[in-house]
XYZ file of C-alpha atoms in Angstrom:
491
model
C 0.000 0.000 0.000
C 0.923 3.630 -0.389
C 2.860 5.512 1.519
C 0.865 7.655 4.158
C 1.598 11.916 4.505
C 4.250 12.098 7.223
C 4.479 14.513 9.726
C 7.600 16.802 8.955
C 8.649 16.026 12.164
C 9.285 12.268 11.447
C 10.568 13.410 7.812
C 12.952 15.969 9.905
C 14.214 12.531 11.916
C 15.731 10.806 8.553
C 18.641 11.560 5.853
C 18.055 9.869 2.576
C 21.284 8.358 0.435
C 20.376 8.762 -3.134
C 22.876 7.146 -5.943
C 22.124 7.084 -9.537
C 23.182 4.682 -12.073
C 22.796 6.464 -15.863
C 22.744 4.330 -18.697
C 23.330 6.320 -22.134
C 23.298 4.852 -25.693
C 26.497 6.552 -28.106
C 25.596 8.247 -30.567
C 27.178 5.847 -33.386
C 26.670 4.410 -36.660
C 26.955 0.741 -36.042
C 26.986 -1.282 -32.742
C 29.816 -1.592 -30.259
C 30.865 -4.934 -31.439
C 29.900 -5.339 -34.872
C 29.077 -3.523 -37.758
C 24.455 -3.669 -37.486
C 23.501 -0.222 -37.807
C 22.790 1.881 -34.535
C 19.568 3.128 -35.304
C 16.412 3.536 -33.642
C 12.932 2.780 -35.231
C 13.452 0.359 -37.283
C 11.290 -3.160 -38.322
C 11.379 -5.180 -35.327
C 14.865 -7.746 -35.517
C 16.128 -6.279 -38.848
C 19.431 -4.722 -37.363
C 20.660 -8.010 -36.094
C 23.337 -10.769 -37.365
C 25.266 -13.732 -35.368
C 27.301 -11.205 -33.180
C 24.019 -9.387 -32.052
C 22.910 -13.218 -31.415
C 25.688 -14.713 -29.429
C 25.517 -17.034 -32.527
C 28.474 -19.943 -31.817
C 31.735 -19.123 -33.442
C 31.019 -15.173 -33.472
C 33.588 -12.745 -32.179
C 32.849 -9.008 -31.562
C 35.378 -6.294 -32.595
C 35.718 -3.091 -30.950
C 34.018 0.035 -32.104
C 36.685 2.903 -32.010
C 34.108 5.581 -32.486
C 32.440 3.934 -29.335
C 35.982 4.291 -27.555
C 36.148 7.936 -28.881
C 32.388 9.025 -27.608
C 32.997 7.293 -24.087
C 36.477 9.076 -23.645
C 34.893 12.434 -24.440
C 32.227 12.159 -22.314
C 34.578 10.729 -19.677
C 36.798 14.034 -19.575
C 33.745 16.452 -19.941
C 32.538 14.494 -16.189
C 36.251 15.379 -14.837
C 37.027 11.439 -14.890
C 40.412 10.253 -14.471
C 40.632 8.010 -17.645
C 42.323 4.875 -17.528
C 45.106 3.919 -20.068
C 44.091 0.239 -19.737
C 40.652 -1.454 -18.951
C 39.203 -4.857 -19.030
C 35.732 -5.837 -20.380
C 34.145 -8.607 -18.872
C 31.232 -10.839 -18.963
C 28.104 -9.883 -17.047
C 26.173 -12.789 -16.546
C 22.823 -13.366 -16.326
C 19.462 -14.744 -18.049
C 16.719 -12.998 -19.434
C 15.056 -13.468 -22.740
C 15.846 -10.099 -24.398
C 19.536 -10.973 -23.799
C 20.276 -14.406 -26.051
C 23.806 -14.671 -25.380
C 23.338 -15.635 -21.620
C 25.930 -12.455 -20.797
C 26.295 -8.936 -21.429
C 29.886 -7.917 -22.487
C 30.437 -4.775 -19.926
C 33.548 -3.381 -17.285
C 33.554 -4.607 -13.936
C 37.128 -4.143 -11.828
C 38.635 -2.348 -14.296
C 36.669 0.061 -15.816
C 37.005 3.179 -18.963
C 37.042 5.966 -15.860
C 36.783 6.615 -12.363
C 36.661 9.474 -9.775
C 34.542 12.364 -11.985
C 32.212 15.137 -10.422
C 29.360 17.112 -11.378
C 28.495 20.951 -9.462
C 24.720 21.340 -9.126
C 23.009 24.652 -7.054
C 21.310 23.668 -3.758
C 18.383 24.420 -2.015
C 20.066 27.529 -0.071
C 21.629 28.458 -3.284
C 25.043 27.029 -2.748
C 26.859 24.667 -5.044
C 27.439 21.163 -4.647
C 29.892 18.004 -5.834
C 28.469 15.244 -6.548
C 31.035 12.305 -7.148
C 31.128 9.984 -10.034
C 32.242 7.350 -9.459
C 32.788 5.236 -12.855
C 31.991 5.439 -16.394
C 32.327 2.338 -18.216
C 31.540 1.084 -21.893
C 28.846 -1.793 -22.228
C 26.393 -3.080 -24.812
C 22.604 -2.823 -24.567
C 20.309 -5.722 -24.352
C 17.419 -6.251 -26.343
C 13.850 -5.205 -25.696
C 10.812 -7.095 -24.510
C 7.681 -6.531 -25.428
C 4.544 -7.078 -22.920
C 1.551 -4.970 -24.439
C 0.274 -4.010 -28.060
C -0.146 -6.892 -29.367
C -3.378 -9.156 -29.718
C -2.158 -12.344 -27.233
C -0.219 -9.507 -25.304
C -2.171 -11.121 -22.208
C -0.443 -14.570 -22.590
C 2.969 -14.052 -24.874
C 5.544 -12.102 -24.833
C 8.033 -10.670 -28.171
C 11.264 -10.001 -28.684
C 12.735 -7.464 -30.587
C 16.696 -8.160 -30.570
C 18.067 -4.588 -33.173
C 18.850 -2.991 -29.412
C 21.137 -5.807 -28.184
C 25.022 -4.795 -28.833
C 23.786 -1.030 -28.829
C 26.936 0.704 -26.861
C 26.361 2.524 -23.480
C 27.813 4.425 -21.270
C 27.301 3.766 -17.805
C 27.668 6.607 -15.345
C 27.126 6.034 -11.677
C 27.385 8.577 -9.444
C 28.852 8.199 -5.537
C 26.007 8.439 -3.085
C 26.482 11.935 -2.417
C 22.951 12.929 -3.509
C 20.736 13.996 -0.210
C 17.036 15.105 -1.855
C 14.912 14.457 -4.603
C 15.778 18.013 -5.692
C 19.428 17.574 -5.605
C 18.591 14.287 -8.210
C 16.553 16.180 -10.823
C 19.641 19.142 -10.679
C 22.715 16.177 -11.185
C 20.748 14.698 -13.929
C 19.499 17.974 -15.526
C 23.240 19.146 -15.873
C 24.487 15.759 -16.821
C 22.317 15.279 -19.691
C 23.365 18.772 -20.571
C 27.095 17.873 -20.639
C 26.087 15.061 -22.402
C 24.513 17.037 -25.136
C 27.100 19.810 -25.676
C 30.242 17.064 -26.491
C 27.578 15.444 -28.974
C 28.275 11.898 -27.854
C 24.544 11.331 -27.671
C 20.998 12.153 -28.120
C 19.905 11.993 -24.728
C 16.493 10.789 -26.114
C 14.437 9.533 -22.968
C 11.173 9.004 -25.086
C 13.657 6.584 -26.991
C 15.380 4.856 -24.607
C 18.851 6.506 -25.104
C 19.346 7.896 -21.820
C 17.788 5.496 -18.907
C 17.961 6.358 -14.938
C 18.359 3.565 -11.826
C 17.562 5.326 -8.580
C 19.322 3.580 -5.420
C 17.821 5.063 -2.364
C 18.014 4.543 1.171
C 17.068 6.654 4.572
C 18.944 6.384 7.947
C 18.335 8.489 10.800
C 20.373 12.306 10.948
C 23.989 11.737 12.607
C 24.134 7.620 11.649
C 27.462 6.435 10.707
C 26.050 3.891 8.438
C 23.834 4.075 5.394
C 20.070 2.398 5.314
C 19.095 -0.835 3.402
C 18.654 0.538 -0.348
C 16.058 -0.251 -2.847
C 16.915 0.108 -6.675
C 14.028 2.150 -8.232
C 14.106 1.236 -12.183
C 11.736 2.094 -14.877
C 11.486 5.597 -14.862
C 11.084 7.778 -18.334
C 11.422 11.885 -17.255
C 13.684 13.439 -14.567
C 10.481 14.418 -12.928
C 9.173 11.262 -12.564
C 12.571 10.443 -10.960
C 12.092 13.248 -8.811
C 8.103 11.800 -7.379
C 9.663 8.132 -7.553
C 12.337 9.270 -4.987
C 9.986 11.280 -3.021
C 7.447 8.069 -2.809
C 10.574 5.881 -1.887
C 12.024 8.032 0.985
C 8.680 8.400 2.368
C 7.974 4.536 2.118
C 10.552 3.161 3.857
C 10.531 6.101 7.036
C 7.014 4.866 7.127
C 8.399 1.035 7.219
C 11.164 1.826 9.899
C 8.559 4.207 12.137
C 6.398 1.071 12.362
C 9.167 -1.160 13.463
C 9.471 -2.923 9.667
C 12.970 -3.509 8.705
C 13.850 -2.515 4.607
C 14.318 -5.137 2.160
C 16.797 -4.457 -0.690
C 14.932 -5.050 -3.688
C 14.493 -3.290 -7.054
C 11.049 -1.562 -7.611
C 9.281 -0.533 -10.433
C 7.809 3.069 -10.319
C 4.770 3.274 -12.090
C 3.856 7.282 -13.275
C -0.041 6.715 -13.109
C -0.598 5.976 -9.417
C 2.391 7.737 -7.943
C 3.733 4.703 -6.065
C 6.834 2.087 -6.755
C 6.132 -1.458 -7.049
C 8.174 -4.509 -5.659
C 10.267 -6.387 -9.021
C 12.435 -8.706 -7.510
C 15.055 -9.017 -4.976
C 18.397 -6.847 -5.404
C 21.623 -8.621 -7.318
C 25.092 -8.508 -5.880
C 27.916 -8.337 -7.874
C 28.568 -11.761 -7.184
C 24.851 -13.332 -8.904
C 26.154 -12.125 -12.390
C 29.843 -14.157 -12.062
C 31.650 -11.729 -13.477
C 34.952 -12.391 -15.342
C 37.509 -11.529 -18.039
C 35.668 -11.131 -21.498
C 37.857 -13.816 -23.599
C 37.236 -12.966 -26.858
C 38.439 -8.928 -26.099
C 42.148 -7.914 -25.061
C 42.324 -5.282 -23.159
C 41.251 -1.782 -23.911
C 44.913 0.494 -24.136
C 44.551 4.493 -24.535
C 47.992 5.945 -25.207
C 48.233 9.175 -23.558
C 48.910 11.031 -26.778
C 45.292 9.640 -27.813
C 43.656 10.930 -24.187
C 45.693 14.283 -24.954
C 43.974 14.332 -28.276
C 40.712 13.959 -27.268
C 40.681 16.311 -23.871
C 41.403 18.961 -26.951
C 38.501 18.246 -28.625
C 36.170 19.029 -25.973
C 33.777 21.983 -26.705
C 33.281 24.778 -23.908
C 31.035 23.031 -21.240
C 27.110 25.083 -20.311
C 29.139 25.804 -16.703
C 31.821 27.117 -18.129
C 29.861 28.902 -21.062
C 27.694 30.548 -18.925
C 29.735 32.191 -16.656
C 31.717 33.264 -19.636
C 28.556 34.805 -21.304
C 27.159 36.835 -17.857
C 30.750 39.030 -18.011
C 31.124 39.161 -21.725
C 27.318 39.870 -22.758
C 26.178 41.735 -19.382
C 23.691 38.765 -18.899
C 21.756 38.151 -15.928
C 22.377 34.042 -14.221
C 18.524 33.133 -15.397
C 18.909 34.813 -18.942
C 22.629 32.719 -19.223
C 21.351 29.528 -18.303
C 18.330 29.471 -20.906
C 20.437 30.568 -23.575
C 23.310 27.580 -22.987
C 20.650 25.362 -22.566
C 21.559 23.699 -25.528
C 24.750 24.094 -27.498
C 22.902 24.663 -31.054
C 20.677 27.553 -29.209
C 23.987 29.057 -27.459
C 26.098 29.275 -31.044
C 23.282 31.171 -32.407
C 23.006 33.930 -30.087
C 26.468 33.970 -29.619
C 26.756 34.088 -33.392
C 24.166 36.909 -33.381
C 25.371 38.590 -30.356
C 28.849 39.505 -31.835
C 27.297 41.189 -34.760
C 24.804 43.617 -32.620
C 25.063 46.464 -31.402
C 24.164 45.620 -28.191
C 24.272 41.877 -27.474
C 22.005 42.174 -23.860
C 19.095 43.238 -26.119
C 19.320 40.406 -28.435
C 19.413 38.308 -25.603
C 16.186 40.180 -24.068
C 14.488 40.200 -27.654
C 15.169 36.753 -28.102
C 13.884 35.211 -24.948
C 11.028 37.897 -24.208
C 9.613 38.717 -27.802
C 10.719 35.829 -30.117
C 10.724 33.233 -26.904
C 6.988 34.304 -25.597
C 5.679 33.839 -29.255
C 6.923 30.108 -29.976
C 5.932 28.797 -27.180
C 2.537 30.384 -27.496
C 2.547 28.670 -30.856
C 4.201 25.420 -29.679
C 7.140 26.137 -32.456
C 10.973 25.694 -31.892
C 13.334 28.152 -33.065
C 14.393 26.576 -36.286
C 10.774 27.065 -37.398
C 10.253 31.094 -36.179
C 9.351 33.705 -39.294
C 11.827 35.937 -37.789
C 15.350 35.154 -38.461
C 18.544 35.438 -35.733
C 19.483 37.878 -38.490
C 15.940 39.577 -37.931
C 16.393 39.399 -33.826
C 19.908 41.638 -34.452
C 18.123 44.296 -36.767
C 15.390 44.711 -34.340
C 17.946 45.173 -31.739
C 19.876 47.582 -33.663
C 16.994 49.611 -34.332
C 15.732 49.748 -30.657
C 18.901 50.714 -29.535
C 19.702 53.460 -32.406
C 15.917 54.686 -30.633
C 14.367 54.576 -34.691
C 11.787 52.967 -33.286
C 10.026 52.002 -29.779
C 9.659 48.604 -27.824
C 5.692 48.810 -28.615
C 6.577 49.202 -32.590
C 8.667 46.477 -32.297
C 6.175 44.450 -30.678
C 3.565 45.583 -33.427
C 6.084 44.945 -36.169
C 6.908 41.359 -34.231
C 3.286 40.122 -34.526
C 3.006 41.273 -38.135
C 5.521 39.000 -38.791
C 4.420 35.771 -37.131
C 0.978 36.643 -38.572
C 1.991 36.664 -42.074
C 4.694 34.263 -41.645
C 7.721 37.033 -42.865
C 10.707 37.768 -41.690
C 11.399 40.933 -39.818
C 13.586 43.041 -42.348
C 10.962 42.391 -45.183
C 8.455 43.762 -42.335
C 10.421 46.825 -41.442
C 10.745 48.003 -44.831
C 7.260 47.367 -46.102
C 5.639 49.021 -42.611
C 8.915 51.731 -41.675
C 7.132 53.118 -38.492
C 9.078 56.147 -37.441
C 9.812 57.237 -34.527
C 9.264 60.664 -33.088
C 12.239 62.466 -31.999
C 11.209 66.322 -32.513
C 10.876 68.025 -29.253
C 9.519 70.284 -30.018
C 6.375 68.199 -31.713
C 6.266 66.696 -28.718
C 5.811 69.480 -26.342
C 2.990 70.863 -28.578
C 1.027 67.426 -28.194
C 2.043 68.002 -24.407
C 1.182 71.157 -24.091
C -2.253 70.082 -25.731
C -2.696 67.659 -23.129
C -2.247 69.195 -20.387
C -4.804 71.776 -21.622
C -7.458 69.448 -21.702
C -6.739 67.416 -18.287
C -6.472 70.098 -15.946
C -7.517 67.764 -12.930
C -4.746 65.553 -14.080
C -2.290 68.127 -13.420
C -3.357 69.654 -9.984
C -3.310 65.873 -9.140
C 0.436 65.821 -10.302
C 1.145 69.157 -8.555
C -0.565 68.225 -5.610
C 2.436 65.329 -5.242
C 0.574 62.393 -7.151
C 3.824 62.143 -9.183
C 2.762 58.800 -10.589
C 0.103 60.775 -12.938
C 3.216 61.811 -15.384
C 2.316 57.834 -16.603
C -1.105 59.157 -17.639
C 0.132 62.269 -19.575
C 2.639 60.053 -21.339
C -0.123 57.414 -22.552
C -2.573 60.221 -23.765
C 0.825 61.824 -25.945
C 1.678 58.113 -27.127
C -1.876 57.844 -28.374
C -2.118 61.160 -29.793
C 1.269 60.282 -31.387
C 0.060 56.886 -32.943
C 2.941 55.225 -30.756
C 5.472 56.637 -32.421
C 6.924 59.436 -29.774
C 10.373 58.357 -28.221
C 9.580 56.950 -25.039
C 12.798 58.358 -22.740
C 12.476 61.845 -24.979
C 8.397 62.153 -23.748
C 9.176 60.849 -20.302
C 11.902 63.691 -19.973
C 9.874 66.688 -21.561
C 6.241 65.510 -19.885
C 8.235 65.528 -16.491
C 9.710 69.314 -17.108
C 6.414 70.596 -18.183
C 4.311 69.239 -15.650
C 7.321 70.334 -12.930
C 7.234 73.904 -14.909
C-alpha cells in the first residue's frame, strides 16, 4: 500500500542516500561490437546478425568511435581516464539478452573518480562524485503490451542488443529528490554539448536507476537501499524518490525492517512497485571477457581527445554573464543547448548591443513560440531579424511597442522581420519640439490631471505620457516624452 503523509517532524528525523546509475546509448553508426547499424525505429529484428545473437563461433570487434564518444564524455565528467581497462562478462538470463551475458567493465573500468556541481536548495553549489563510467552493450527489448495475445505471450525485438552505453554512476552523495533532478538535468546537458549522444528519454537513449536509502540524521552507516528502475522523465525520478524516501521512514517508524529489492515506479498511481530481490555483484559471475584484449589508450590519444572538448554550459555561462552583461537566469536558458547558445552567440557579436538580443530573443521571439508550440528553427523571424530589431531599438528609430507591433506582423503573415520593417517603416518621433505641442495640448485638456500631479501624485506623469503616445500613434520616443512631460508638468 501507499505511503501515508508524514508529519515533517518524522521526515525531519531521517537523511536519505540517493545514488544514480545512468545508462546512455552513443551516438554511433553501427553497434559496439559489430558492424548492425545503430539506429532507432526500425522493423522489429532487422538490425541483427550472429554477433548481435551470441551465434556460436562469433567474435565481436571493438568500435573505435564507441571508444572515442565514451572518452569524451569521460573528460567532460572530470574522470580520471584509464590507459588500460578490461571488459568482462556480465552474466545473467533474461530473454531479451540471447547470449546468456552482457559484455560490460567490472574491476577495471574506462574511468573513475569524476564530479558534477549542481546549485542547492540555499543556493550554494554542490559536488556530486562519479564514481565510474564504463563502456557496455545494450540488451534487447521485450515486449509485454500491443499486441493481440499480449495477455499470454511475450516478443522479442533483438536490433537494441550490442547497442553501446555508457554507464555513469554517481557516488552516493545525492541527499534530496531536488538535488537528483539538478545532477541529472546538468548531466544530460554535458552530455549534449560534447555530442556523444541524443539523450532521447522518449527513446530509450538515456535510462535512470535510482538507489535510495534513509537512515536516521547523525548515523554512521547508510540504510538498506532499494533500486528504483523504470522511470522515463527526470520528474518522474524526482516523485519516484519522493514516494521511496517516504515509504521506507514509514516502514522503519512502524518497526518494519527494509528489504533491498528493485522496484518498479509506475507514473499513473504515484507509487513504486516490488520487481524482484536486489543482485550482488557476485549473482552475475563476473569475469575476463575472452574474446576482447584489453582496452589500451595511449596518452597522446587521451591528450587528443581532452582537446577536442567543446566549452562546457558551466563554463559557457559564466563566460557569457561578463562578456554579454547577462543576468544568471537569462545565461542559463540561452546555454541550454549548445545549437541555441552558437546562435546567439553568433548573433550577439554582430549587434550592437548583445544584452538586447538576448532580451528580444527570450522575451519577444521566446513568448511567441511557445505560445505557438514552435521551436526556433521554425520562427518567421530570423537570428538575423532578432539583431536588426535590436539595432533599431537601440539606435531609438523605433520604440519597444513598434517592435512588438512589427513582431506580430511577422508571425501573422509568416515574414521575416527586415521584409516587415521596410514594407511598414514606423518612425519614430524624436522632434521636441512636436512633442511638447502634443504636451502642451494635453495638459490643456486634463487640468484635474495636473493639480493631481502638482498636488504630489507624481505617478500621474504615466497618464500624460499614454494620452501623448496615443495622440502620437505610438510613435513618440519613449525616454524623450518621459523627460519633456516631467519638465512641463514640474514647470
Amino acid at each position: 500500500m501507499a505511503a501515508t503523509a508524514l508529519s515533517a517532524d518524522v521526515l525531519a528525523k531521517y537523511e536519505p542516500v540517493i545514488g544514480l546509475e545512468v545508462h546512455v546509448q552513443l551516438l554511433t553508426a553501427s553497434k559496439i561490437f559489430c558492424g548492425c547499424a545503430n539506429k532507432f525505429g526500425s522493423g522489429p529484428n532487422t538490425n541483427i546478425c550472429p554477433v548481435c545473437l551470441g551465434l556460436p563461433g562469433a567474435l565481436p570487434v571493438l568500435n573505435a568511435k564507441a571508444v572515442e564518444f565514451a572518452v569524451l564524455a569521460s573528460l567532460a565528467l572530470n574522470c580520471e581516464v584509464r590507459e588500460q581497462s578490461i571488459f568482462a562478462r556480465k552474466n545473467y538470463f533474461y530473454p531479451d539478452l540471447p547470449k546468456g551475458y552482457q559484455i560490460s567493465q567490472y574491476d577495471k573500468p574506462l574511468a573513475e573518480h569524476g564530479w558534477i556541481e549542481v546549485p542547492t536548495a540555499d543556493g550554494s553549489i554542490k559536488r556530486i562524485g562519479i564514481t565510474r563510467l564504463h563502456m557496455e552493450e545494450d540488451a534487447g527489448k521485450s515486449l509485454h503490451d500491443s499486441f493481440a495475445d499480449s495477455a499470454t505471450r511475450t516478443y522479442l525485438d533483438l536490433n537494441r542488443c550490442g547497442t553501446p552505453l555508457a554507464e555513469i554512476v554517481s557516488e552516493p552523495d545525492i541527499r534530496t529528490p531536488d538535488e537528483a533532478f539538478e545532477y541529472l538535468t546538468r548531466l544530460k546537458e554535458i552530455l549534449l554539448y560534447t555530442a556523444v549522444s541524443d539523450c532521447n528519454m522518449e527513446e530509450g537513449s538515456l535510462r535512470c536507476d535510482a538507489n535510495v536509502s534513509v537512515r536516521l540524521k547523525g548515523a554512521p552507516k547508510f540504510g538498506t537501499k532499494a533500486e528504483v528502475k523504470n522511470v522515463n522523465s527526470f520528474r518522474f525520478i524526482r516523485a519516484a524518490l519522493e514516494f521511496e524516501i517516504e515509504r521506507q521512514i514509514e516502514v522503519i517508524e512502524e518497526g518494519g525492517r527494509v528489504v533491498q529489492e528493485t522496484r518498479l515506479w509506475n507514473a499513473h498511481e504515484g507509487r513504486t512497485y516490488p520487481m524482484r530481490s536486489k543482485e550482488q555483484a557476485h549473482d552475475y559471475r563476473y569475469f575476463p571477457e575472452p574474446d576482447l584484449p584489453p582496452l589500451i589508450l595511449t596518452r597522446d590519444f587521451l591528450t587528443q581527445k581532452n582537446g577536442q572538448l567543446p566549452e562546457l554550459p558551466e563554463a559557457r555561462r559564466k563566460r557569457m554573464i561578463a562578456e554579454y552583461e547577462l543576468n544568471p537566469k537569462d545565461a542559463h536558458t540561452l546555454t541550454a543547448s549548445r545549437e541555441f547558445a552558437d546562435q546567439f552567440e553568433a548573433a550577439a557579436k554582430t549587434a550592437k548591443n548583445p544584452r538586447r538580443v538576448a532580451n528580444i530573443l527570450l522575451s519577444e521571439l521566446g513568448g511567441r513560440l511557445k505560445a505557438q508550440g514552435l521551436e526556433l528553427d521554425q520562427s518567421p523571424v530570423s537570428m538575423a531579424g532578432v539583431v536588426m530589431a535590436a539595432d533599431l531599438l537601440d539606435e531609438d528609430k523605433i520604440s519597444s511597442k513598434q517592435m512588438k507591433g512589427l513582431f506580430d506582423i511577422c508571425f501573422e503573415k509568416g515574414e521575416d522581420f527586415p521584409a516587415v520593417y521596410e514594407r511598414e517603416k514606423p518612425q519614430q518621433l524624436t522632434d521636441a519640439s512636436a512633442i511638447e505641442a502634443m504636451i502642451d495640448q494635453i495638459i490643456v485638456a486634463n487640468p484635474k490631471q495636473v493639480e493631481q500631479y502638482r498636488a504630489g501624485k507624481k505617478t500621474m506623469a504615466g497618464f500624460f505620457v499614454g494620452q501623448v503616445m496615443k495622440a502620437s500613434k505610438g510613435q513618440a520616443n519613449p525616454a524623450l516624452l518621459n523627460e519633456l512631460v516631467t519638465k512641463k508638468l514640474d514647470g
